[in-house]
Tab-separated table of C-alpha atoms and ligand atoms in Angstrom:
chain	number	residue	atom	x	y	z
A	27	UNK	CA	-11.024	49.972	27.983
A	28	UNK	CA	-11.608	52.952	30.626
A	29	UNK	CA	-7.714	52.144	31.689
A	30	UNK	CA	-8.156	48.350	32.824
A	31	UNK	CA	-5.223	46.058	32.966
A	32	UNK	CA	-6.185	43.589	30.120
A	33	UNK	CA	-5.920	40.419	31.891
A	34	UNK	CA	-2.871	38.386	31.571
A	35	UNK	CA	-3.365	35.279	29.297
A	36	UNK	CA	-1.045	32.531	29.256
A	37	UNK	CA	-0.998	30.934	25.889
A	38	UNK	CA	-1.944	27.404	25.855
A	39	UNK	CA	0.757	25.177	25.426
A	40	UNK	CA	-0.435	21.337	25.273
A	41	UNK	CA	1.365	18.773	26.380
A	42	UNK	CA	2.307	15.908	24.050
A	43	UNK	CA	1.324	13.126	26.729
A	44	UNK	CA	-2.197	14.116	26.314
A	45	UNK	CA	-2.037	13.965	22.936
A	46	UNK	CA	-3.604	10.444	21.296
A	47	UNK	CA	-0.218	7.815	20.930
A	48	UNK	CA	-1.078	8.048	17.549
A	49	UNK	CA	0.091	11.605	17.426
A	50	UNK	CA	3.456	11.077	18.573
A	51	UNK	CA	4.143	7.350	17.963
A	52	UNK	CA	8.172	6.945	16.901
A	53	UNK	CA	7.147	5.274	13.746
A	54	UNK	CA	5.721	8.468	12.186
A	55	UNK	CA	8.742	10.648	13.008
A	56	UNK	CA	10.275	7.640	11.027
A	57	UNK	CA	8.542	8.464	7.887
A	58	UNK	CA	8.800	12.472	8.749
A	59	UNK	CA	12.959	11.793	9.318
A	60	UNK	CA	12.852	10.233	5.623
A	61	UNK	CA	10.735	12.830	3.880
A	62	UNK	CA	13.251	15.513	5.563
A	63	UNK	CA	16.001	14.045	4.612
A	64	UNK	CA	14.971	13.974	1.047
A	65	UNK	CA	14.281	17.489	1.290
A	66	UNK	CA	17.707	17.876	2.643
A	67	UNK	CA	19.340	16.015	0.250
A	68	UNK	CA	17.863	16.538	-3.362
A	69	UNK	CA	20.867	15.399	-5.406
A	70	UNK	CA	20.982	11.786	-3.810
A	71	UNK	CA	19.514	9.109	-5.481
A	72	UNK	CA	16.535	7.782	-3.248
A	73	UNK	CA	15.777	3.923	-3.243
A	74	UNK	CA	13.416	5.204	-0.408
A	75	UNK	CA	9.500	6.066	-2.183
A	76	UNK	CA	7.478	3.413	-3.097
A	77	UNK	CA	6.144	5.590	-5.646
A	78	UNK	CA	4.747	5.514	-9.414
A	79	UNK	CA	6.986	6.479	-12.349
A	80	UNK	CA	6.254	9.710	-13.232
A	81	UNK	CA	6.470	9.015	-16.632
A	82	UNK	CA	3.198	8.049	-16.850
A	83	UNK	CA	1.550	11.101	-15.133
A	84	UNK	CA	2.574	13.247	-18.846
A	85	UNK	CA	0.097	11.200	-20.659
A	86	UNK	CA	-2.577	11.949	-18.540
A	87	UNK	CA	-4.964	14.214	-19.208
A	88	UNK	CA	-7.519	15.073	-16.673
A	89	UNK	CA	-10.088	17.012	-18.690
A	90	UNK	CA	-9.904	14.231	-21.278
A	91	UNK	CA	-10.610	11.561	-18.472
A	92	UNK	CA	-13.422	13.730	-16.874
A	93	UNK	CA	-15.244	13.753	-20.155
A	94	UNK	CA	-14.917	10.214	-20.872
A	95	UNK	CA	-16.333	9.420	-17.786
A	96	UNK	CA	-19.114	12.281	-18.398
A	97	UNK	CA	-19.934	10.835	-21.847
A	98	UNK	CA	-20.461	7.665	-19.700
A	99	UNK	CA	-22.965	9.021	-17.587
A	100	UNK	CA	-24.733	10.713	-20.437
A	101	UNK	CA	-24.623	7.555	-22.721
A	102	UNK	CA	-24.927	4.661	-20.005
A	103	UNK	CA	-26.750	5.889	-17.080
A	104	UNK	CA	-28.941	8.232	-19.734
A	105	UNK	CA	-28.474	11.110	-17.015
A	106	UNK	CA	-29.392	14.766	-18.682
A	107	UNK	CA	-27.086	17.559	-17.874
A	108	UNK	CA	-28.000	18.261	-14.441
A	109	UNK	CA	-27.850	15.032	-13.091
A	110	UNK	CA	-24.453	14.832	-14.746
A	111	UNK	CA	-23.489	18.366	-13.058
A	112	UNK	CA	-24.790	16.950	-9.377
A	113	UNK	CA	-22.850	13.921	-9.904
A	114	UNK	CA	-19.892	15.337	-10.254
A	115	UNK	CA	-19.729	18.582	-8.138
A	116	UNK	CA	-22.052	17.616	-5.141
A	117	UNK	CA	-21.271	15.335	-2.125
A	118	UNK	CA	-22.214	12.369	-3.471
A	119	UNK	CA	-23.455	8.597	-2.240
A	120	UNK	CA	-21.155	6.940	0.613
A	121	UNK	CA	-20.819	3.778	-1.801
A	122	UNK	CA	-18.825	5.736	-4.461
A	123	UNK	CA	-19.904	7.241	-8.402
A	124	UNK	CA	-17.998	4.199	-9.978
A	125	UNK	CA	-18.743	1.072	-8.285
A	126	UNK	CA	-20.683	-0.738	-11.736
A	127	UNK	CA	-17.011	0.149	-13.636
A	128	UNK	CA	-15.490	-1.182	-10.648
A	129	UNK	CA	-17.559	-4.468	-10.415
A	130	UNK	CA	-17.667	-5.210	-14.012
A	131	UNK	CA	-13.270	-4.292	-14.269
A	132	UNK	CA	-12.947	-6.805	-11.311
A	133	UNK	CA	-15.201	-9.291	-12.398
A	134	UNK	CA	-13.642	-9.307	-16.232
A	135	UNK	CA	-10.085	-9.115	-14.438
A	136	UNK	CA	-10.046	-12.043	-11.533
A	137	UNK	CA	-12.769	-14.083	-13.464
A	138	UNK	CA	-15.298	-13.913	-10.435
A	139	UNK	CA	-18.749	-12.585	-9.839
A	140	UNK	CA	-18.468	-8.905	-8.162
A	141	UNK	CA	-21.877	-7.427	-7.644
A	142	UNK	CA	-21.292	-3.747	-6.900
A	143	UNK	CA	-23.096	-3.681	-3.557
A	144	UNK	CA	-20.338	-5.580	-2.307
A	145	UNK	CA	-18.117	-2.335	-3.469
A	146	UNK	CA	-17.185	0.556	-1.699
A	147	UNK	CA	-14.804	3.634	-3.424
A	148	UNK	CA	-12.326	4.837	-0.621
A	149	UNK	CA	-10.045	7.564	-0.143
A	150	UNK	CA	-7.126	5.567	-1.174
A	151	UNK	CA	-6.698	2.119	-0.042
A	152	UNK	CA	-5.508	3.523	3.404
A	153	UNK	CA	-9.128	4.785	4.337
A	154	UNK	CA	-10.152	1.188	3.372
A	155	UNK	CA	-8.145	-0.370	5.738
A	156	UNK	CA	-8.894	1.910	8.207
A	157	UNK	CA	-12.465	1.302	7.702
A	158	UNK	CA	-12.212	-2.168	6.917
A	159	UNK	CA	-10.977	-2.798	11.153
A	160	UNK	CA	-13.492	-0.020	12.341
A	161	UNK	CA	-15.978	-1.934	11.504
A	162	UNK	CA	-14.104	-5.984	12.201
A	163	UNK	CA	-12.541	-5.138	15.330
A	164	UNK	CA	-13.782	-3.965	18.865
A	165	UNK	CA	-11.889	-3.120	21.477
A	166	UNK	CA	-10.599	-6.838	22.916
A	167	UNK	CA	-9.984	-7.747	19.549
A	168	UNK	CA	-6.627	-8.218	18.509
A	169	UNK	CA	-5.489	-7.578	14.640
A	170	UNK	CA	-2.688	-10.126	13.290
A	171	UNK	CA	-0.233	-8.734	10.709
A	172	UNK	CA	2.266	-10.255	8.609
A	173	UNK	CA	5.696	-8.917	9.924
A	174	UNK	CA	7.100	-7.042	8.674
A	175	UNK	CA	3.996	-5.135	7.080
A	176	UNK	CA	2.988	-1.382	5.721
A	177	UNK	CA	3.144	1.181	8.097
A	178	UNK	CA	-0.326	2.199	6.981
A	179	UNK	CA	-2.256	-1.037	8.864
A	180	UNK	CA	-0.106	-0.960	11.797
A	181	UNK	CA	-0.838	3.024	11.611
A	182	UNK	CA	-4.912	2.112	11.155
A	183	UNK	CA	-4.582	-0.107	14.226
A	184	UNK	CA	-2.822	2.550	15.974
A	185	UNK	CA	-5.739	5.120	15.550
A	186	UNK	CA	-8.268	2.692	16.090
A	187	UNK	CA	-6.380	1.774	19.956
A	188	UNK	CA	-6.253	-1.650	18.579
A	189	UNK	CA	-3.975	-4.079	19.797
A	190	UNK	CA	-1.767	-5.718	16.661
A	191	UNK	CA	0.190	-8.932	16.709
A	192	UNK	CA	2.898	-9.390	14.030
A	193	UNK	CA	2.671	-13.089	12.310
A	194	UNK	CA	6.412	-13.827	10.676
A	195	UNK	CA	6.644	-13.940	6.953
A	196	UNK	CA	8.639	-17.048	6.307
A	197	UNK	CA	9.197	-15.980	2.654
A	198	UNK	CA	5.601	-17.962	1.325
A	199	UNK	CA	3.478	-15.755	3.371
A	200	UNK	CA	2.396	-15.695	7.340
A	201	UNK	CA	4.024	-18.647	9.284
A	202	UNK	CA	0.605	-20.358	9.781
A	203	UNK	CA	2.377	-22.304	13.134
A	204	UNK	CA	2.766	-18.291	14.394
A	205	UNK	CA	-0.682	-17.500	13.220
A	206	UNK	CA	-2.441	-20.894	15.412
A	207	UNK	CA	-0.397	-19.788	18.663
A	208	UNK	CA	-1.452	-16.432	17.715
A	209	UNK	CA	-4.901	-16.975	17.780
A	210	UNK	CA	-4.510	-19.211	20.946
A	211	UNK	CA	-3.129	-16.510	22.562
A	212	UNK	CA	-4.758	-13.730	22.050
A	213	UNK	CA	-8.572	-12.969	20.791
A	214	UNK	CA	-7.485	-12.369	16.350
A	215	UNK	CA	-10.295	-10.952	14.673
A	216	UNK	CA	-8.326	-10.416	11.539
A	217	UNK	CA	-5.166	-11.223	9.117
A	218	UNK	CA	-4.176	-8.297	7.226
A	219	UNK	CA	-2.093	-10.181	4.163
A	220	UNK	CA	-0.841	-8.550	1.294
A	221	UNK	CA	-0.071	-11.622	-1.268
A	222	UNK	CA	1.456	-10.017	-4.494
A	223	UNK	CA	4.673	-8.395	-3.922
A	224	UNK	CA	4.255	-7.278	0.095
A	225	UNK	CA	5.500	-3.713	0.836
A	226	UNK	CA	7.960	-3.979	1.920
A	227	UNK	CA	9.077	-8.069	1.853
A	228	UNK	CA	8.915	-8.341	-1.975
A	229	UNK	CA	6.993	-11.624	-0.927
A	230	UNK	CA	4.393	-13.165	-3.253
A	231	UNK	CA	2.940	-15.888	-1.744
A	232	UNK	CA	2.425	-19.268	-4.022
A	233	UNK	CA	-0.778	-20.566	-5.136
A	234	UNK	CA	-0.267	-23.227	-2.388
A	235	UNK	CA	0.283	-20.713	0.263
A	236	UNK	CA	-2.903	-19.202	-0.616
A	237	UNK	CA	-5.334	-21.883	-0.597
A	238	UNK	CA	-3.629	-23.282	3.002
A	239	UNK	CA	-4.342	-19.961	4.443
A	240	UNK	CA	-7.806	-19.649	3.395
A	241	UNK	CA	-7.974	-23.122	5.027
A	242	UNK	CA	-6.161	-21.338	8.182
A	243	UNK	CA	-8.641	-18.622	8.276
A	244	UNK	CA	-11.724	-21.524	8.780
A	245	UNK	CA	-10.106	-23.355	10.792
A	246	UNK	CA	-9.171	-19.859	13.119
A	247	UNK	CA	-12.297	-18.265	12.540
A	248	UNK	CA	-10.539	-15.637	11.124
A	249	UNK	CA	-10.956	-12.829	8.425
A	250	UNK	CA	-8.416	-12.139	6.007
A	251	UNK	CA	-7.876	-8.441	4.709
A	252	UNK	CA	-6.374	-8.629	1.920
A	253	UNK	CA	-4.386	-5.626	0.197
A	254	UNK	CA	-3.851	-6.247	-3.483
A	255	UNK	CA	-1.859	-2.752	-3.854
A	256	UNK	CA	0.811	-4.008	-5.821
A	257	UNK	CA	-1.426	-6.960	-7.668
A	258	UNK	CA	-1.979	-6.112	-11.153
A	259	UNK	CA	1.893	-4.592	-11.438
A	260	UNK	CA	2.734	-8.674	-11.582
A	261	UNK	CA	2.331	-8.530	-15.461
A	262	UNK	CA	1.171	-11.343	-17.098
A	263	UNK	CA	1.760	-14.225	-14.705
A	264	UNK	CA	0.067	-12.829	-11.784
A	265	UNK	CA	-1.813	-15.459	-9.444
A	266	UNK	CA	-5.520	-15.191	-8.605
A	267	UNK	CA	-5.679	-12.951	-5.036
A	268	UNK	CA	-7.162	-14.659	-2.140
A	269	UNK	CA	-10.478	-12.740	-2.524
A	270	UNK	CA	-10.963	-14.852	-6.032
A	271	UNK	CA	-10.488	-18.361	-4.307
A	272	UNK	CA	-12.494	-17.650	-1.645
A	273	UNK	CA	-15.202	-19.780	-1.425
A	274	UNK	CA	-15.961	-19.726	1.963
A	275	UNK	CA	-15.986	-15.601	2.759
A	276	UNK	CA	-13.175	-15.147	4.136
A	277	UNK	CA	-11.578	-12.481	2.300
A	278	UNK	CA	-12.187	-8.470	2.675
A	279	UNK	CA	-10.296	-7.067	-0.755
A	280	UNK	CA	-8.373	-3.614	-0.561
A	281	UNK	CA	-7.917	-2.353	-3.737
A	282	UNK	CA	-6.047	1.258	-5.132
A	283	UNK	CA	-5.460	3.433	-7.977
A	284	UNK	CA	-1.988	4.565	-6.548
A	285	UNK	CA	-0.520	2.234	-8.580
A	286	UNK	CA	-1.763	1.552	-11.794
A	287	UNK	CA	-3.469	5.303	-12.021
A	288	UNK	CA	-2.521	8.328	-10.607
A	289	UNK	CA	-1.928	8.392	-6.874
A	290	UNK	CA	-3.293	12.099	-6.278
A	291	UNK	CA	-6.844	11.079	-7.452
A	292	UNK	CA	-6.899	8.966	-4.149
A	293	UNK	CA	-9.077	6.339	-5.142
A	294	UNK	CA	-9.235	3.316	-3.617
A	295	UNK	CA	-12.116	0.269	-2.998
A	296	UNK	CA	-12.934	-2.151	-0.465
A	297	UNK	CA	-15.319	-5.076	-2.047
A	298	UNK	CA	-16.570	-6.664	0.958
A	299	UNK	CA	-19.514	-9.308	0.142
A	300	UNK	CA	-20.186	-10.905	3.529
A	301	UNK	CA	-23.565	-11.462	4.233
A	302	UNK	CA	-24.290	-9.617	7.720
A	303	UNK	CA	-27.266	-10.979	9.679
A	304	UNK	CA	-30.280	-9.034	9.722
A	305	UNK	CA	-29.504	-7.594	6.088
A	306	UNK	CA	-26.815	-6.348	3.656
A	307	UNK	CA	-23.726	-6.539	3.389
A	308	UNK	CA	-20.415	-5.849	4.803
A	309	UNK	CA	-19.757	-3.160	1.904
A	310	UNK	CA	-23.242	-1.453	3.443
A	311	UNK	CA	-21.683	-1.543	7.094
A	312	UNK	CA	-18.261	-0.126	5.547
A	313	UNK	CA	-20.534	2.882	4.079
A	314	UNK	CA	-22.043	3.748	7.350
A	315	UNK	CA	-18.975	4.222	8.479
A	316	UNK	CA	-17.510	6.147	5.763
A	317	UNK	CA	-20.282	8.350	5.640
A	318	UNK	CA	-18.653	9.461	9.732
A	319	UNK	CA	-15.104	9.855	8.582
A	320	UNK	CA	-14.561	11.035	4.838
A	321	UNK	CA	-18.682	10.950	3.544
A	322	UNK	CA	-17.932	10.376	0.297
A	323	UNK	CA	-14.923	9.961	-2.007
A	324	UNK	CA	-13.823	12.818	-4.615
A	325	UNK	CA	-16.928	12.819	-7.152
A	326	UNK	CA	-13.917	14.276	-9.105
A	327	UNK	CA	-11.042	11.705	-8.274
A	328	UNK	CA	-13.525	8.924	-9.121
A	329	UNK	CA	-14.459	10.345	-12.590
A	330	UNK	CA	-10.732	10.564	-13.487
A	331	UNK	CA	-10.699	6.687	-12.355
A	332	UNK	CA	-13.779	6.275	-14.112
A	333	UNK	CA	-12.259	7.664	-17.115
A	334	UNK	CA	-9.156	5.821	-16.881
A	335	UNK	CA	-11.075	2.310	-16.587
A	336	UNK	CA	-13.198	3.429	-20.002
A	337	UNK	CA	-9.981	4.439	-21.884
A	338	UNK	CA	-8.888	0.947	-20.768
A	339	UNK	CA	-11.782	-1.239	-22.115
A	340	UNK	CA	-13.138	-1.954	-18.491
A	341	UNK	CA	-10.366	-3.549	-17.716
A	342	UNK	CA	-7.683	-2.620	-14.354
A	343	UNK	CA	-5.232	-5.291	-16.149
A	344	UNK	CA	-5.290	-3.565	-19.347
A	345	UNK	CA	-4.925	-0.121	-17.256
A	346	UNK	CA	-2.127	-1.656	-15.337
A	347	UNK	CA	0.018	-3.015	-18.516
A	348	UNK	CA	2.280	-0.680	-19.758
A	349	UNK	CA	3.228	0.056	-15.732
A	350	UNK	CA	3.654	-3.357	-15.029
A	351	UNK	CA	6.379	-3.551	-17.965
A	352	UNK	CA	8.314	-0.964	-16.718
A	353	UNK	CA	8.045	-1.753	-12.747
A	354	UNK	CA	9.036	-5.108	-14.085
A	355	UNK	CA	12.364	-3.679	-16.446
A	356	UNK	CA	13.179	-1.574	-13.236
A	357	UNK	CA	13.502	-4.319	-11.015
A	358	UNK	CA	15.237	-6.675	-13.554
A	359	UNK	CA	17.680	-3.812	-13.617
A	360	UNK	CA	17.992	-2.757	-9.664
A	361	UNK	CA	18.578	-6.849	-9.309
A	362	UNK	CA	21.356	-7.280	-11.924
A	363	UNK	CA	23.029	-3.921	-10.610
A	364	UNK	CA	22.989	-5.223	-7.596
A	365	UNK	CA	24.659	-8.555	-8.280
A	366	UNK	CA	27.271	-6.426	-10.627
A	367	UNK	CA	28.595	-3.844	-8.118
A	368	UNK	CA	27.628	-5.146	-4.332
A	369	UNK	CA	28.409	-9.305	-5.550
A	370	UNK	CA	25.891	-12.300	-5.639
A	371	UNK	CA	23.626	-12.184	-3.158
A	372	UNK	CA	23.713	-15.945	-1.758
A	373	UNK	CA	26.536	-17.561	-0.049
A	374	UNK	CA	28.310	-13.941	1.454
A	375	UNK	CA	30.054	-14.112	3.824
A	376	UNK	CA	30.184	-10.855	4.970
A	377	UNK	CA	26.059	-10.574	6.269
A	378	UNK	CA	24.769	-8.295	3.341
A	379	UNK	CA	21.721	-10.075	1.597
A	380	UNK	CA	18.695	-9.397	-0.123
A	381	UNK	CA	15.862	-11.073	-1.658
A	382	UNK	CA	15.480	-11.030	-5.396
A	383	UNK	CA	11.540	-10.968	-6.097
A	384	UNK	CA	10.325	-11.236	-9.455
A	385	UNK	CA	7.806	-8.554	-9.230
A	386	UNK	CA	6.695	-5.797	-7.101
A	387	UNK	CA	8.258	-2.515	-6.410
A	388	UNK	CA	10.760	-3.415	-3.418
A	389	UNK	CA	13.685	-5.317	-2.399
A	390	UNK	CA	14.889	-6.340	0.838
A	391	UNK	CA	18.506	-6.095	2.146
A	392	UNK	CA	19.725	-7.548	5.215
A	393	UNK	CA	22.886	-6.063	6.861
A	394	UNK	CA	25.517	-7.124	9.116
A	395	UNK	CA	25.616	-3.260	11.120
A	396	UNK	CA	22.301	-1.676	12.181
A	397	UNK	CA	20.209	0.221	9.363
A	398	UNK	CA	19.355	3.050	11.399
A	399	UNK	CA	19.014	6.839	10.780
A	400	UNK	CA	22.864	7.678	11.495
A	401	UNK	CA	23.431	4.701	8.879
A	402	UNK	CA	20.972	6.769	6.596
A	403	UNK	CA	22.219	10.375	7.291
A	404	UNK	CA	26.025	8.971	6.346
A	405	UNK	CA	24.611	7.101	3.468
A	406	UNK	CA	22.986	10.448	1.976
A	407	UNK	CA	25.763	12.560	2.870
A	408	UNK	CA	28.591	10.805	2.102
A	409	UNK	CA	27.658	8.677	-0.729
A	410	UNK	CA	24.392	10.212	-2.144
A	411	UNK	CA	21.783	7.230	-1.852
A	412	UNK	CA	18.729	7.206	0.235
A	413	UNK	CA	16.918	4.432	1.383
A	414	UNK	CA	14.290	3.374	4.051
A	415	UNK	CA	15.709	1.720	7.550
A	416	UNK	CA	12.964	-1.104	7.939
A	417	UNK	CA	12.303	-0.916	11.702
A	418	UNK	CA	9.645	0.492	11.263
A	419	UNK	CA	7.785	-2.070	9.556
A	420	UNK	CA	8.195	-4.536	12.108
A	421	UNK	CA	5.816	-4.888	14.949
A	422	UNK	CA	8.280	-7.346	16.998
A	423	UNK	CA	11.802	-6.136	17.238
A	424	UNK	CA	13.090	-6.886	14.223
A	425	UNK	CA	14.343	-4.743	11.192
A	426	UNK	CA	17.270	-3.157	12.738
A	427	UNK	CA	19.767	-4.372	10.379
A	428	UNK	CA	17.179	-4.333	7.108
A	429	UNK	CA	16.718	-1.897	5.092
A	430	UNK	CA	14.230	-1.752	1.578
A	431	UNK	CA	15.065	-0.704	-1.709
A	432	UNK	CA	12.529	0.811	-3.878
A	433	UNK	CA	12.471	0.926	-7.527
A	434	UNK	CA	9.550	1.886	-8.945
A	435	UNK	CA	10.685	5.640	-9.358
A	436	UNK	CA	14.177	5.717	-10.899
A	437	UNK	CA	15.427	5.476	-14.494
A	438	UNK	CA	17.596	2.268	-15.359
A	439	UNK	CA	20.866	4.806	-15.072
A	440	UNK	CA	19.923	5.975	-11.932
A	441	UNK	CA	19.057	2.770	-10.346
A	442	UNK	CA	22.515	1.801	-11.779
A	443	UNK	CA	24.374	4.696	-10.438
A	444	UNK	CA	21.995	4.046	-7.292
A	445	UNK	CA	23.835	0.408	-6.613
A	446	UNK	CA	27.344	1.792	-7.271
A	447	UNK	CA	26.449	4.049	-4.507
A	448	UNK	CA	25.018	2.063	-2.603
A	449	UNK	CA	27.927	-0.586	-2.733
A	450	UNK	CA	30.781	1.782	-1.982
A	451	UNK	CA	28.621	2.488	1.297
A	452	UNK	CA	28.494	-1.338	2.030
A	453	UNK	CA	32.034	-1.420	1.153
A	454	UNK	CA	32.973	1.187	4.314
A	455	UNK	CA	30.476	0.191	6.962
A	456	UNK	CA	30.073	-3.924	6.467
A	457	UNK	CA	33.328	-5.048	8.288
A	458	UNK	CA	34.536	-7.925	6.015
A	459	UNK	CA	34.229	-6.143	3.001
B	524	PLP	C1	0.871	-2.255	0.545
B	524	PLP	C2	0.228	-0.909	0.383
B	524	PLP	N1	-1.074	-0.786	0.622
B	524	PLP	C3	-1.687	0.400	0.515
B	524	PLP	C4	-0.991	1.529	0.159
B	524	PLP	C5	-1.686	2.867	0.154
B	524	PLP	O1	-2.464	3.042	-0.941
B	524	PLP	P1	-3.255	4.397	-1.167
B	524	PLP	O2	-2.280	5.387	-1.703
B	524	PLP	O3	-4.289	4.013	-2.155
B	524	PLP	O4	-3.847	4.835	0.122
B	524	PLP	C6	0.361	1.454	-0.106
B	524	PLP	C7	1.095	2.668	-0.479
B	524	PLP	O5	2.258	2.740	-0.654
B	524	PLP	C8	0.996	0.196	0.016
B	524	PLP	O6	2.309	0.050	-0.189
């Protein structure tokens, strides 16, 4: 360099203002604060994850599944052995690799015609929803959600700069008196609804909660999106979801594997059959968009779904069956150790209560002190169970004093052990206890 002074360079340093809100929103250091403190604390017993049993992941083998679902392709769709090699290994169609399984599984399942270009195969459910008000909502649109709701449509909203109104669950669903002065007030586009089992309410709405808000949604001009995550973990009394009562349109279905399958094969669908003017579908809309933001799902996730729906006769209820038994076992259990070492939960007097849902992976406790992260940190610490502080499911301002318990991932002795934990805790920090 002949001698030169190199020129000084002052490493960029951004600032976090200019960073989308998105980036730096409170609600994801929420979720970061509760994966740490996991981390932090391994031996504790964690109500927190909404997660599958892992049981199930030992029985499944992915090579097996692959070649089920290439048998399928060889036998069915009478594709030779390139085709079959394309399929799987290059990037693929927008639409998905599995939508007939998918259409003919729902159809069989909810009793309803699904054609398949109504169908779309996501990245998880989350990239449905995100999609799903990408392509509803502009920018004056406003999207309603049941409060509390999943972080992961107020999150969509978030990245999407849309504004989001919460709508109360009253226990039966949205409070449909909310919704109307909702809508009057500001311009709703959408209802985001999840009626089996809501993460993280526990609510399942009744059949009669789900025909008035179909009505709601005609009356409002309003779509519904509705997330059936937790829908075919009901067992054998589930209720039909929105999307198969829907005679009028209303209803955009978001569908996932996480539950019922394996959750690292993120698959997810959207079936979205509104007619859009000038041609297509909704689905087709949905597809355009995908094709900007993930272009196609996992050829190789969706062939392990694939698989999974053959080994299962076509059928997600038949894949969901043996999960549903023991999501339902785990929660008969985290509800009677509850009632054994915290008390009854009706009629305290000292403010703890909790619902007592009779499906689904989550139960909701109210407190009489604030749920927060100290709360949490002591809890771990001192008493070795974890759980997750529910502000951050609320869009209003409430949730302080909530906080969910999860039981999808624990054995019967730990969920046991869990509560015992969990009571002593209650025990210290509720005052009249
Ligand atoms: C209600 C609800 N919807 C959607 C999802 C996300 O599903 P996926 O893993 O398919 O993106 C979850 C995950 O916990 C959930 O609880």
């Amino acid at each position: 360099m002949d001698g030169a002074a190199a020129p000084l360079i002052t490493p960029l340093r951004l600032d976090a203002g200019a960073l989308h809100r998105s980036a730096t929103h409170p609600d994801a250091d929420a979720m970061t604060f509760l994966n740490e403190i996991m981390a932090r604390y391994p031996d504790a017993i964690s109500f927190a994850p909404g997660a599958p049993h892992e049981s199930f992941f030992g029985g499944i083998d992915i090579a097996a599944l692959v070649d089920r679902f290439v048998t399928y392709l060889r036998e069915s769709r009478r594709l030779d052995e390139q085709a079959v090699r394309r399929t799987l290994y290059q990037y693929g169609p927008s639409r998905g690799i599995i939508v007939d399984l998918l259409a003919a599984a729902l159809a069989h399942d909810l009793g309803m015609p699904v054609d398949e270009r109504s169908l779309v195969v996501t990245v998880g459910a989350q990239e449905g929803l995100l999609l799903t008000l990408r392509v509803l909502c502009g920018g004056a649109d406003t999207v309603a959600v049941v409060d509390p709701s999943h972080v992961g449509i107020t999150g969509a909203a978030r990245l999407l700069d849309l504004p989001v109104v919460g709508i109360p669950d009253h226990g039966d669903g949205p409070d449909l008196g909310r919704l109307r002065a909702a809508c009057a007030a500001h311009r709703v586009r959408v209802l985001y609804v999840a009626p089996d089992y809501a993460n993280p309410g526990g609510t399942r709405m009744s059949l009669t909660a789900r025909h008035e808000l179909l009505a709601a949604a005609d009356e409002l001009d309003l779509l519904l999106v509705e997330d059936g995550a937790y829908a075919f973990t009901a067992g054998p009394d589930d209720l039909p979801p929105l999307k198969a009562l829907d005679t009028a349109g209303r209803v955009v279905h978001v569908g996932t594997f996480a539950k019922i399958g394996v959750p690292g094969a993120r698959v997810g669908y959207v079936l979205a059959d509104q007619p859009v003017a000038g041609g297509g579908v909704l689905a087709d809309a949905l597809c355009t968009v995908k094709s900007m933001l993930t272009v196609n799902t996992s050829p190789i996730g969706q062939a392990v779904i694939g698989g999974l729906i053959l080994q299962h006769d076509g059928s997600l209820r038949a894949l969901a069956r043996a999960k549903a038994t023991l999501y339902r076992r785990n929660l008969t259990h985290l509800l009677g150790a509850l009632r054994r070492h915290v008390g009854a939960p009706a009629g305290r007097t000292d403010g703890v209560t909790w619902n007592e849902p009779d499906g689904g992976f989550f139960v909701r406790m109210r407190l009489p002190v604030e749920a927060d992260p100290a709360l949490l940190e002591r809890s771990a610490g001192q008493y070795g169970v974890l759980w997750t502080p529910m502000r951050a499911y609320y869009v209003g301002d409430g949730g302080a004093r909530e906080l969910r318990l999860a039981c999808s991932y624990l054995s019967p002795g730990e969920i046991d052990e869990g509560a015992a934990r969990l009571a002593r805790l209650l025990t210290d920090v509720c005052p009249d206890r």
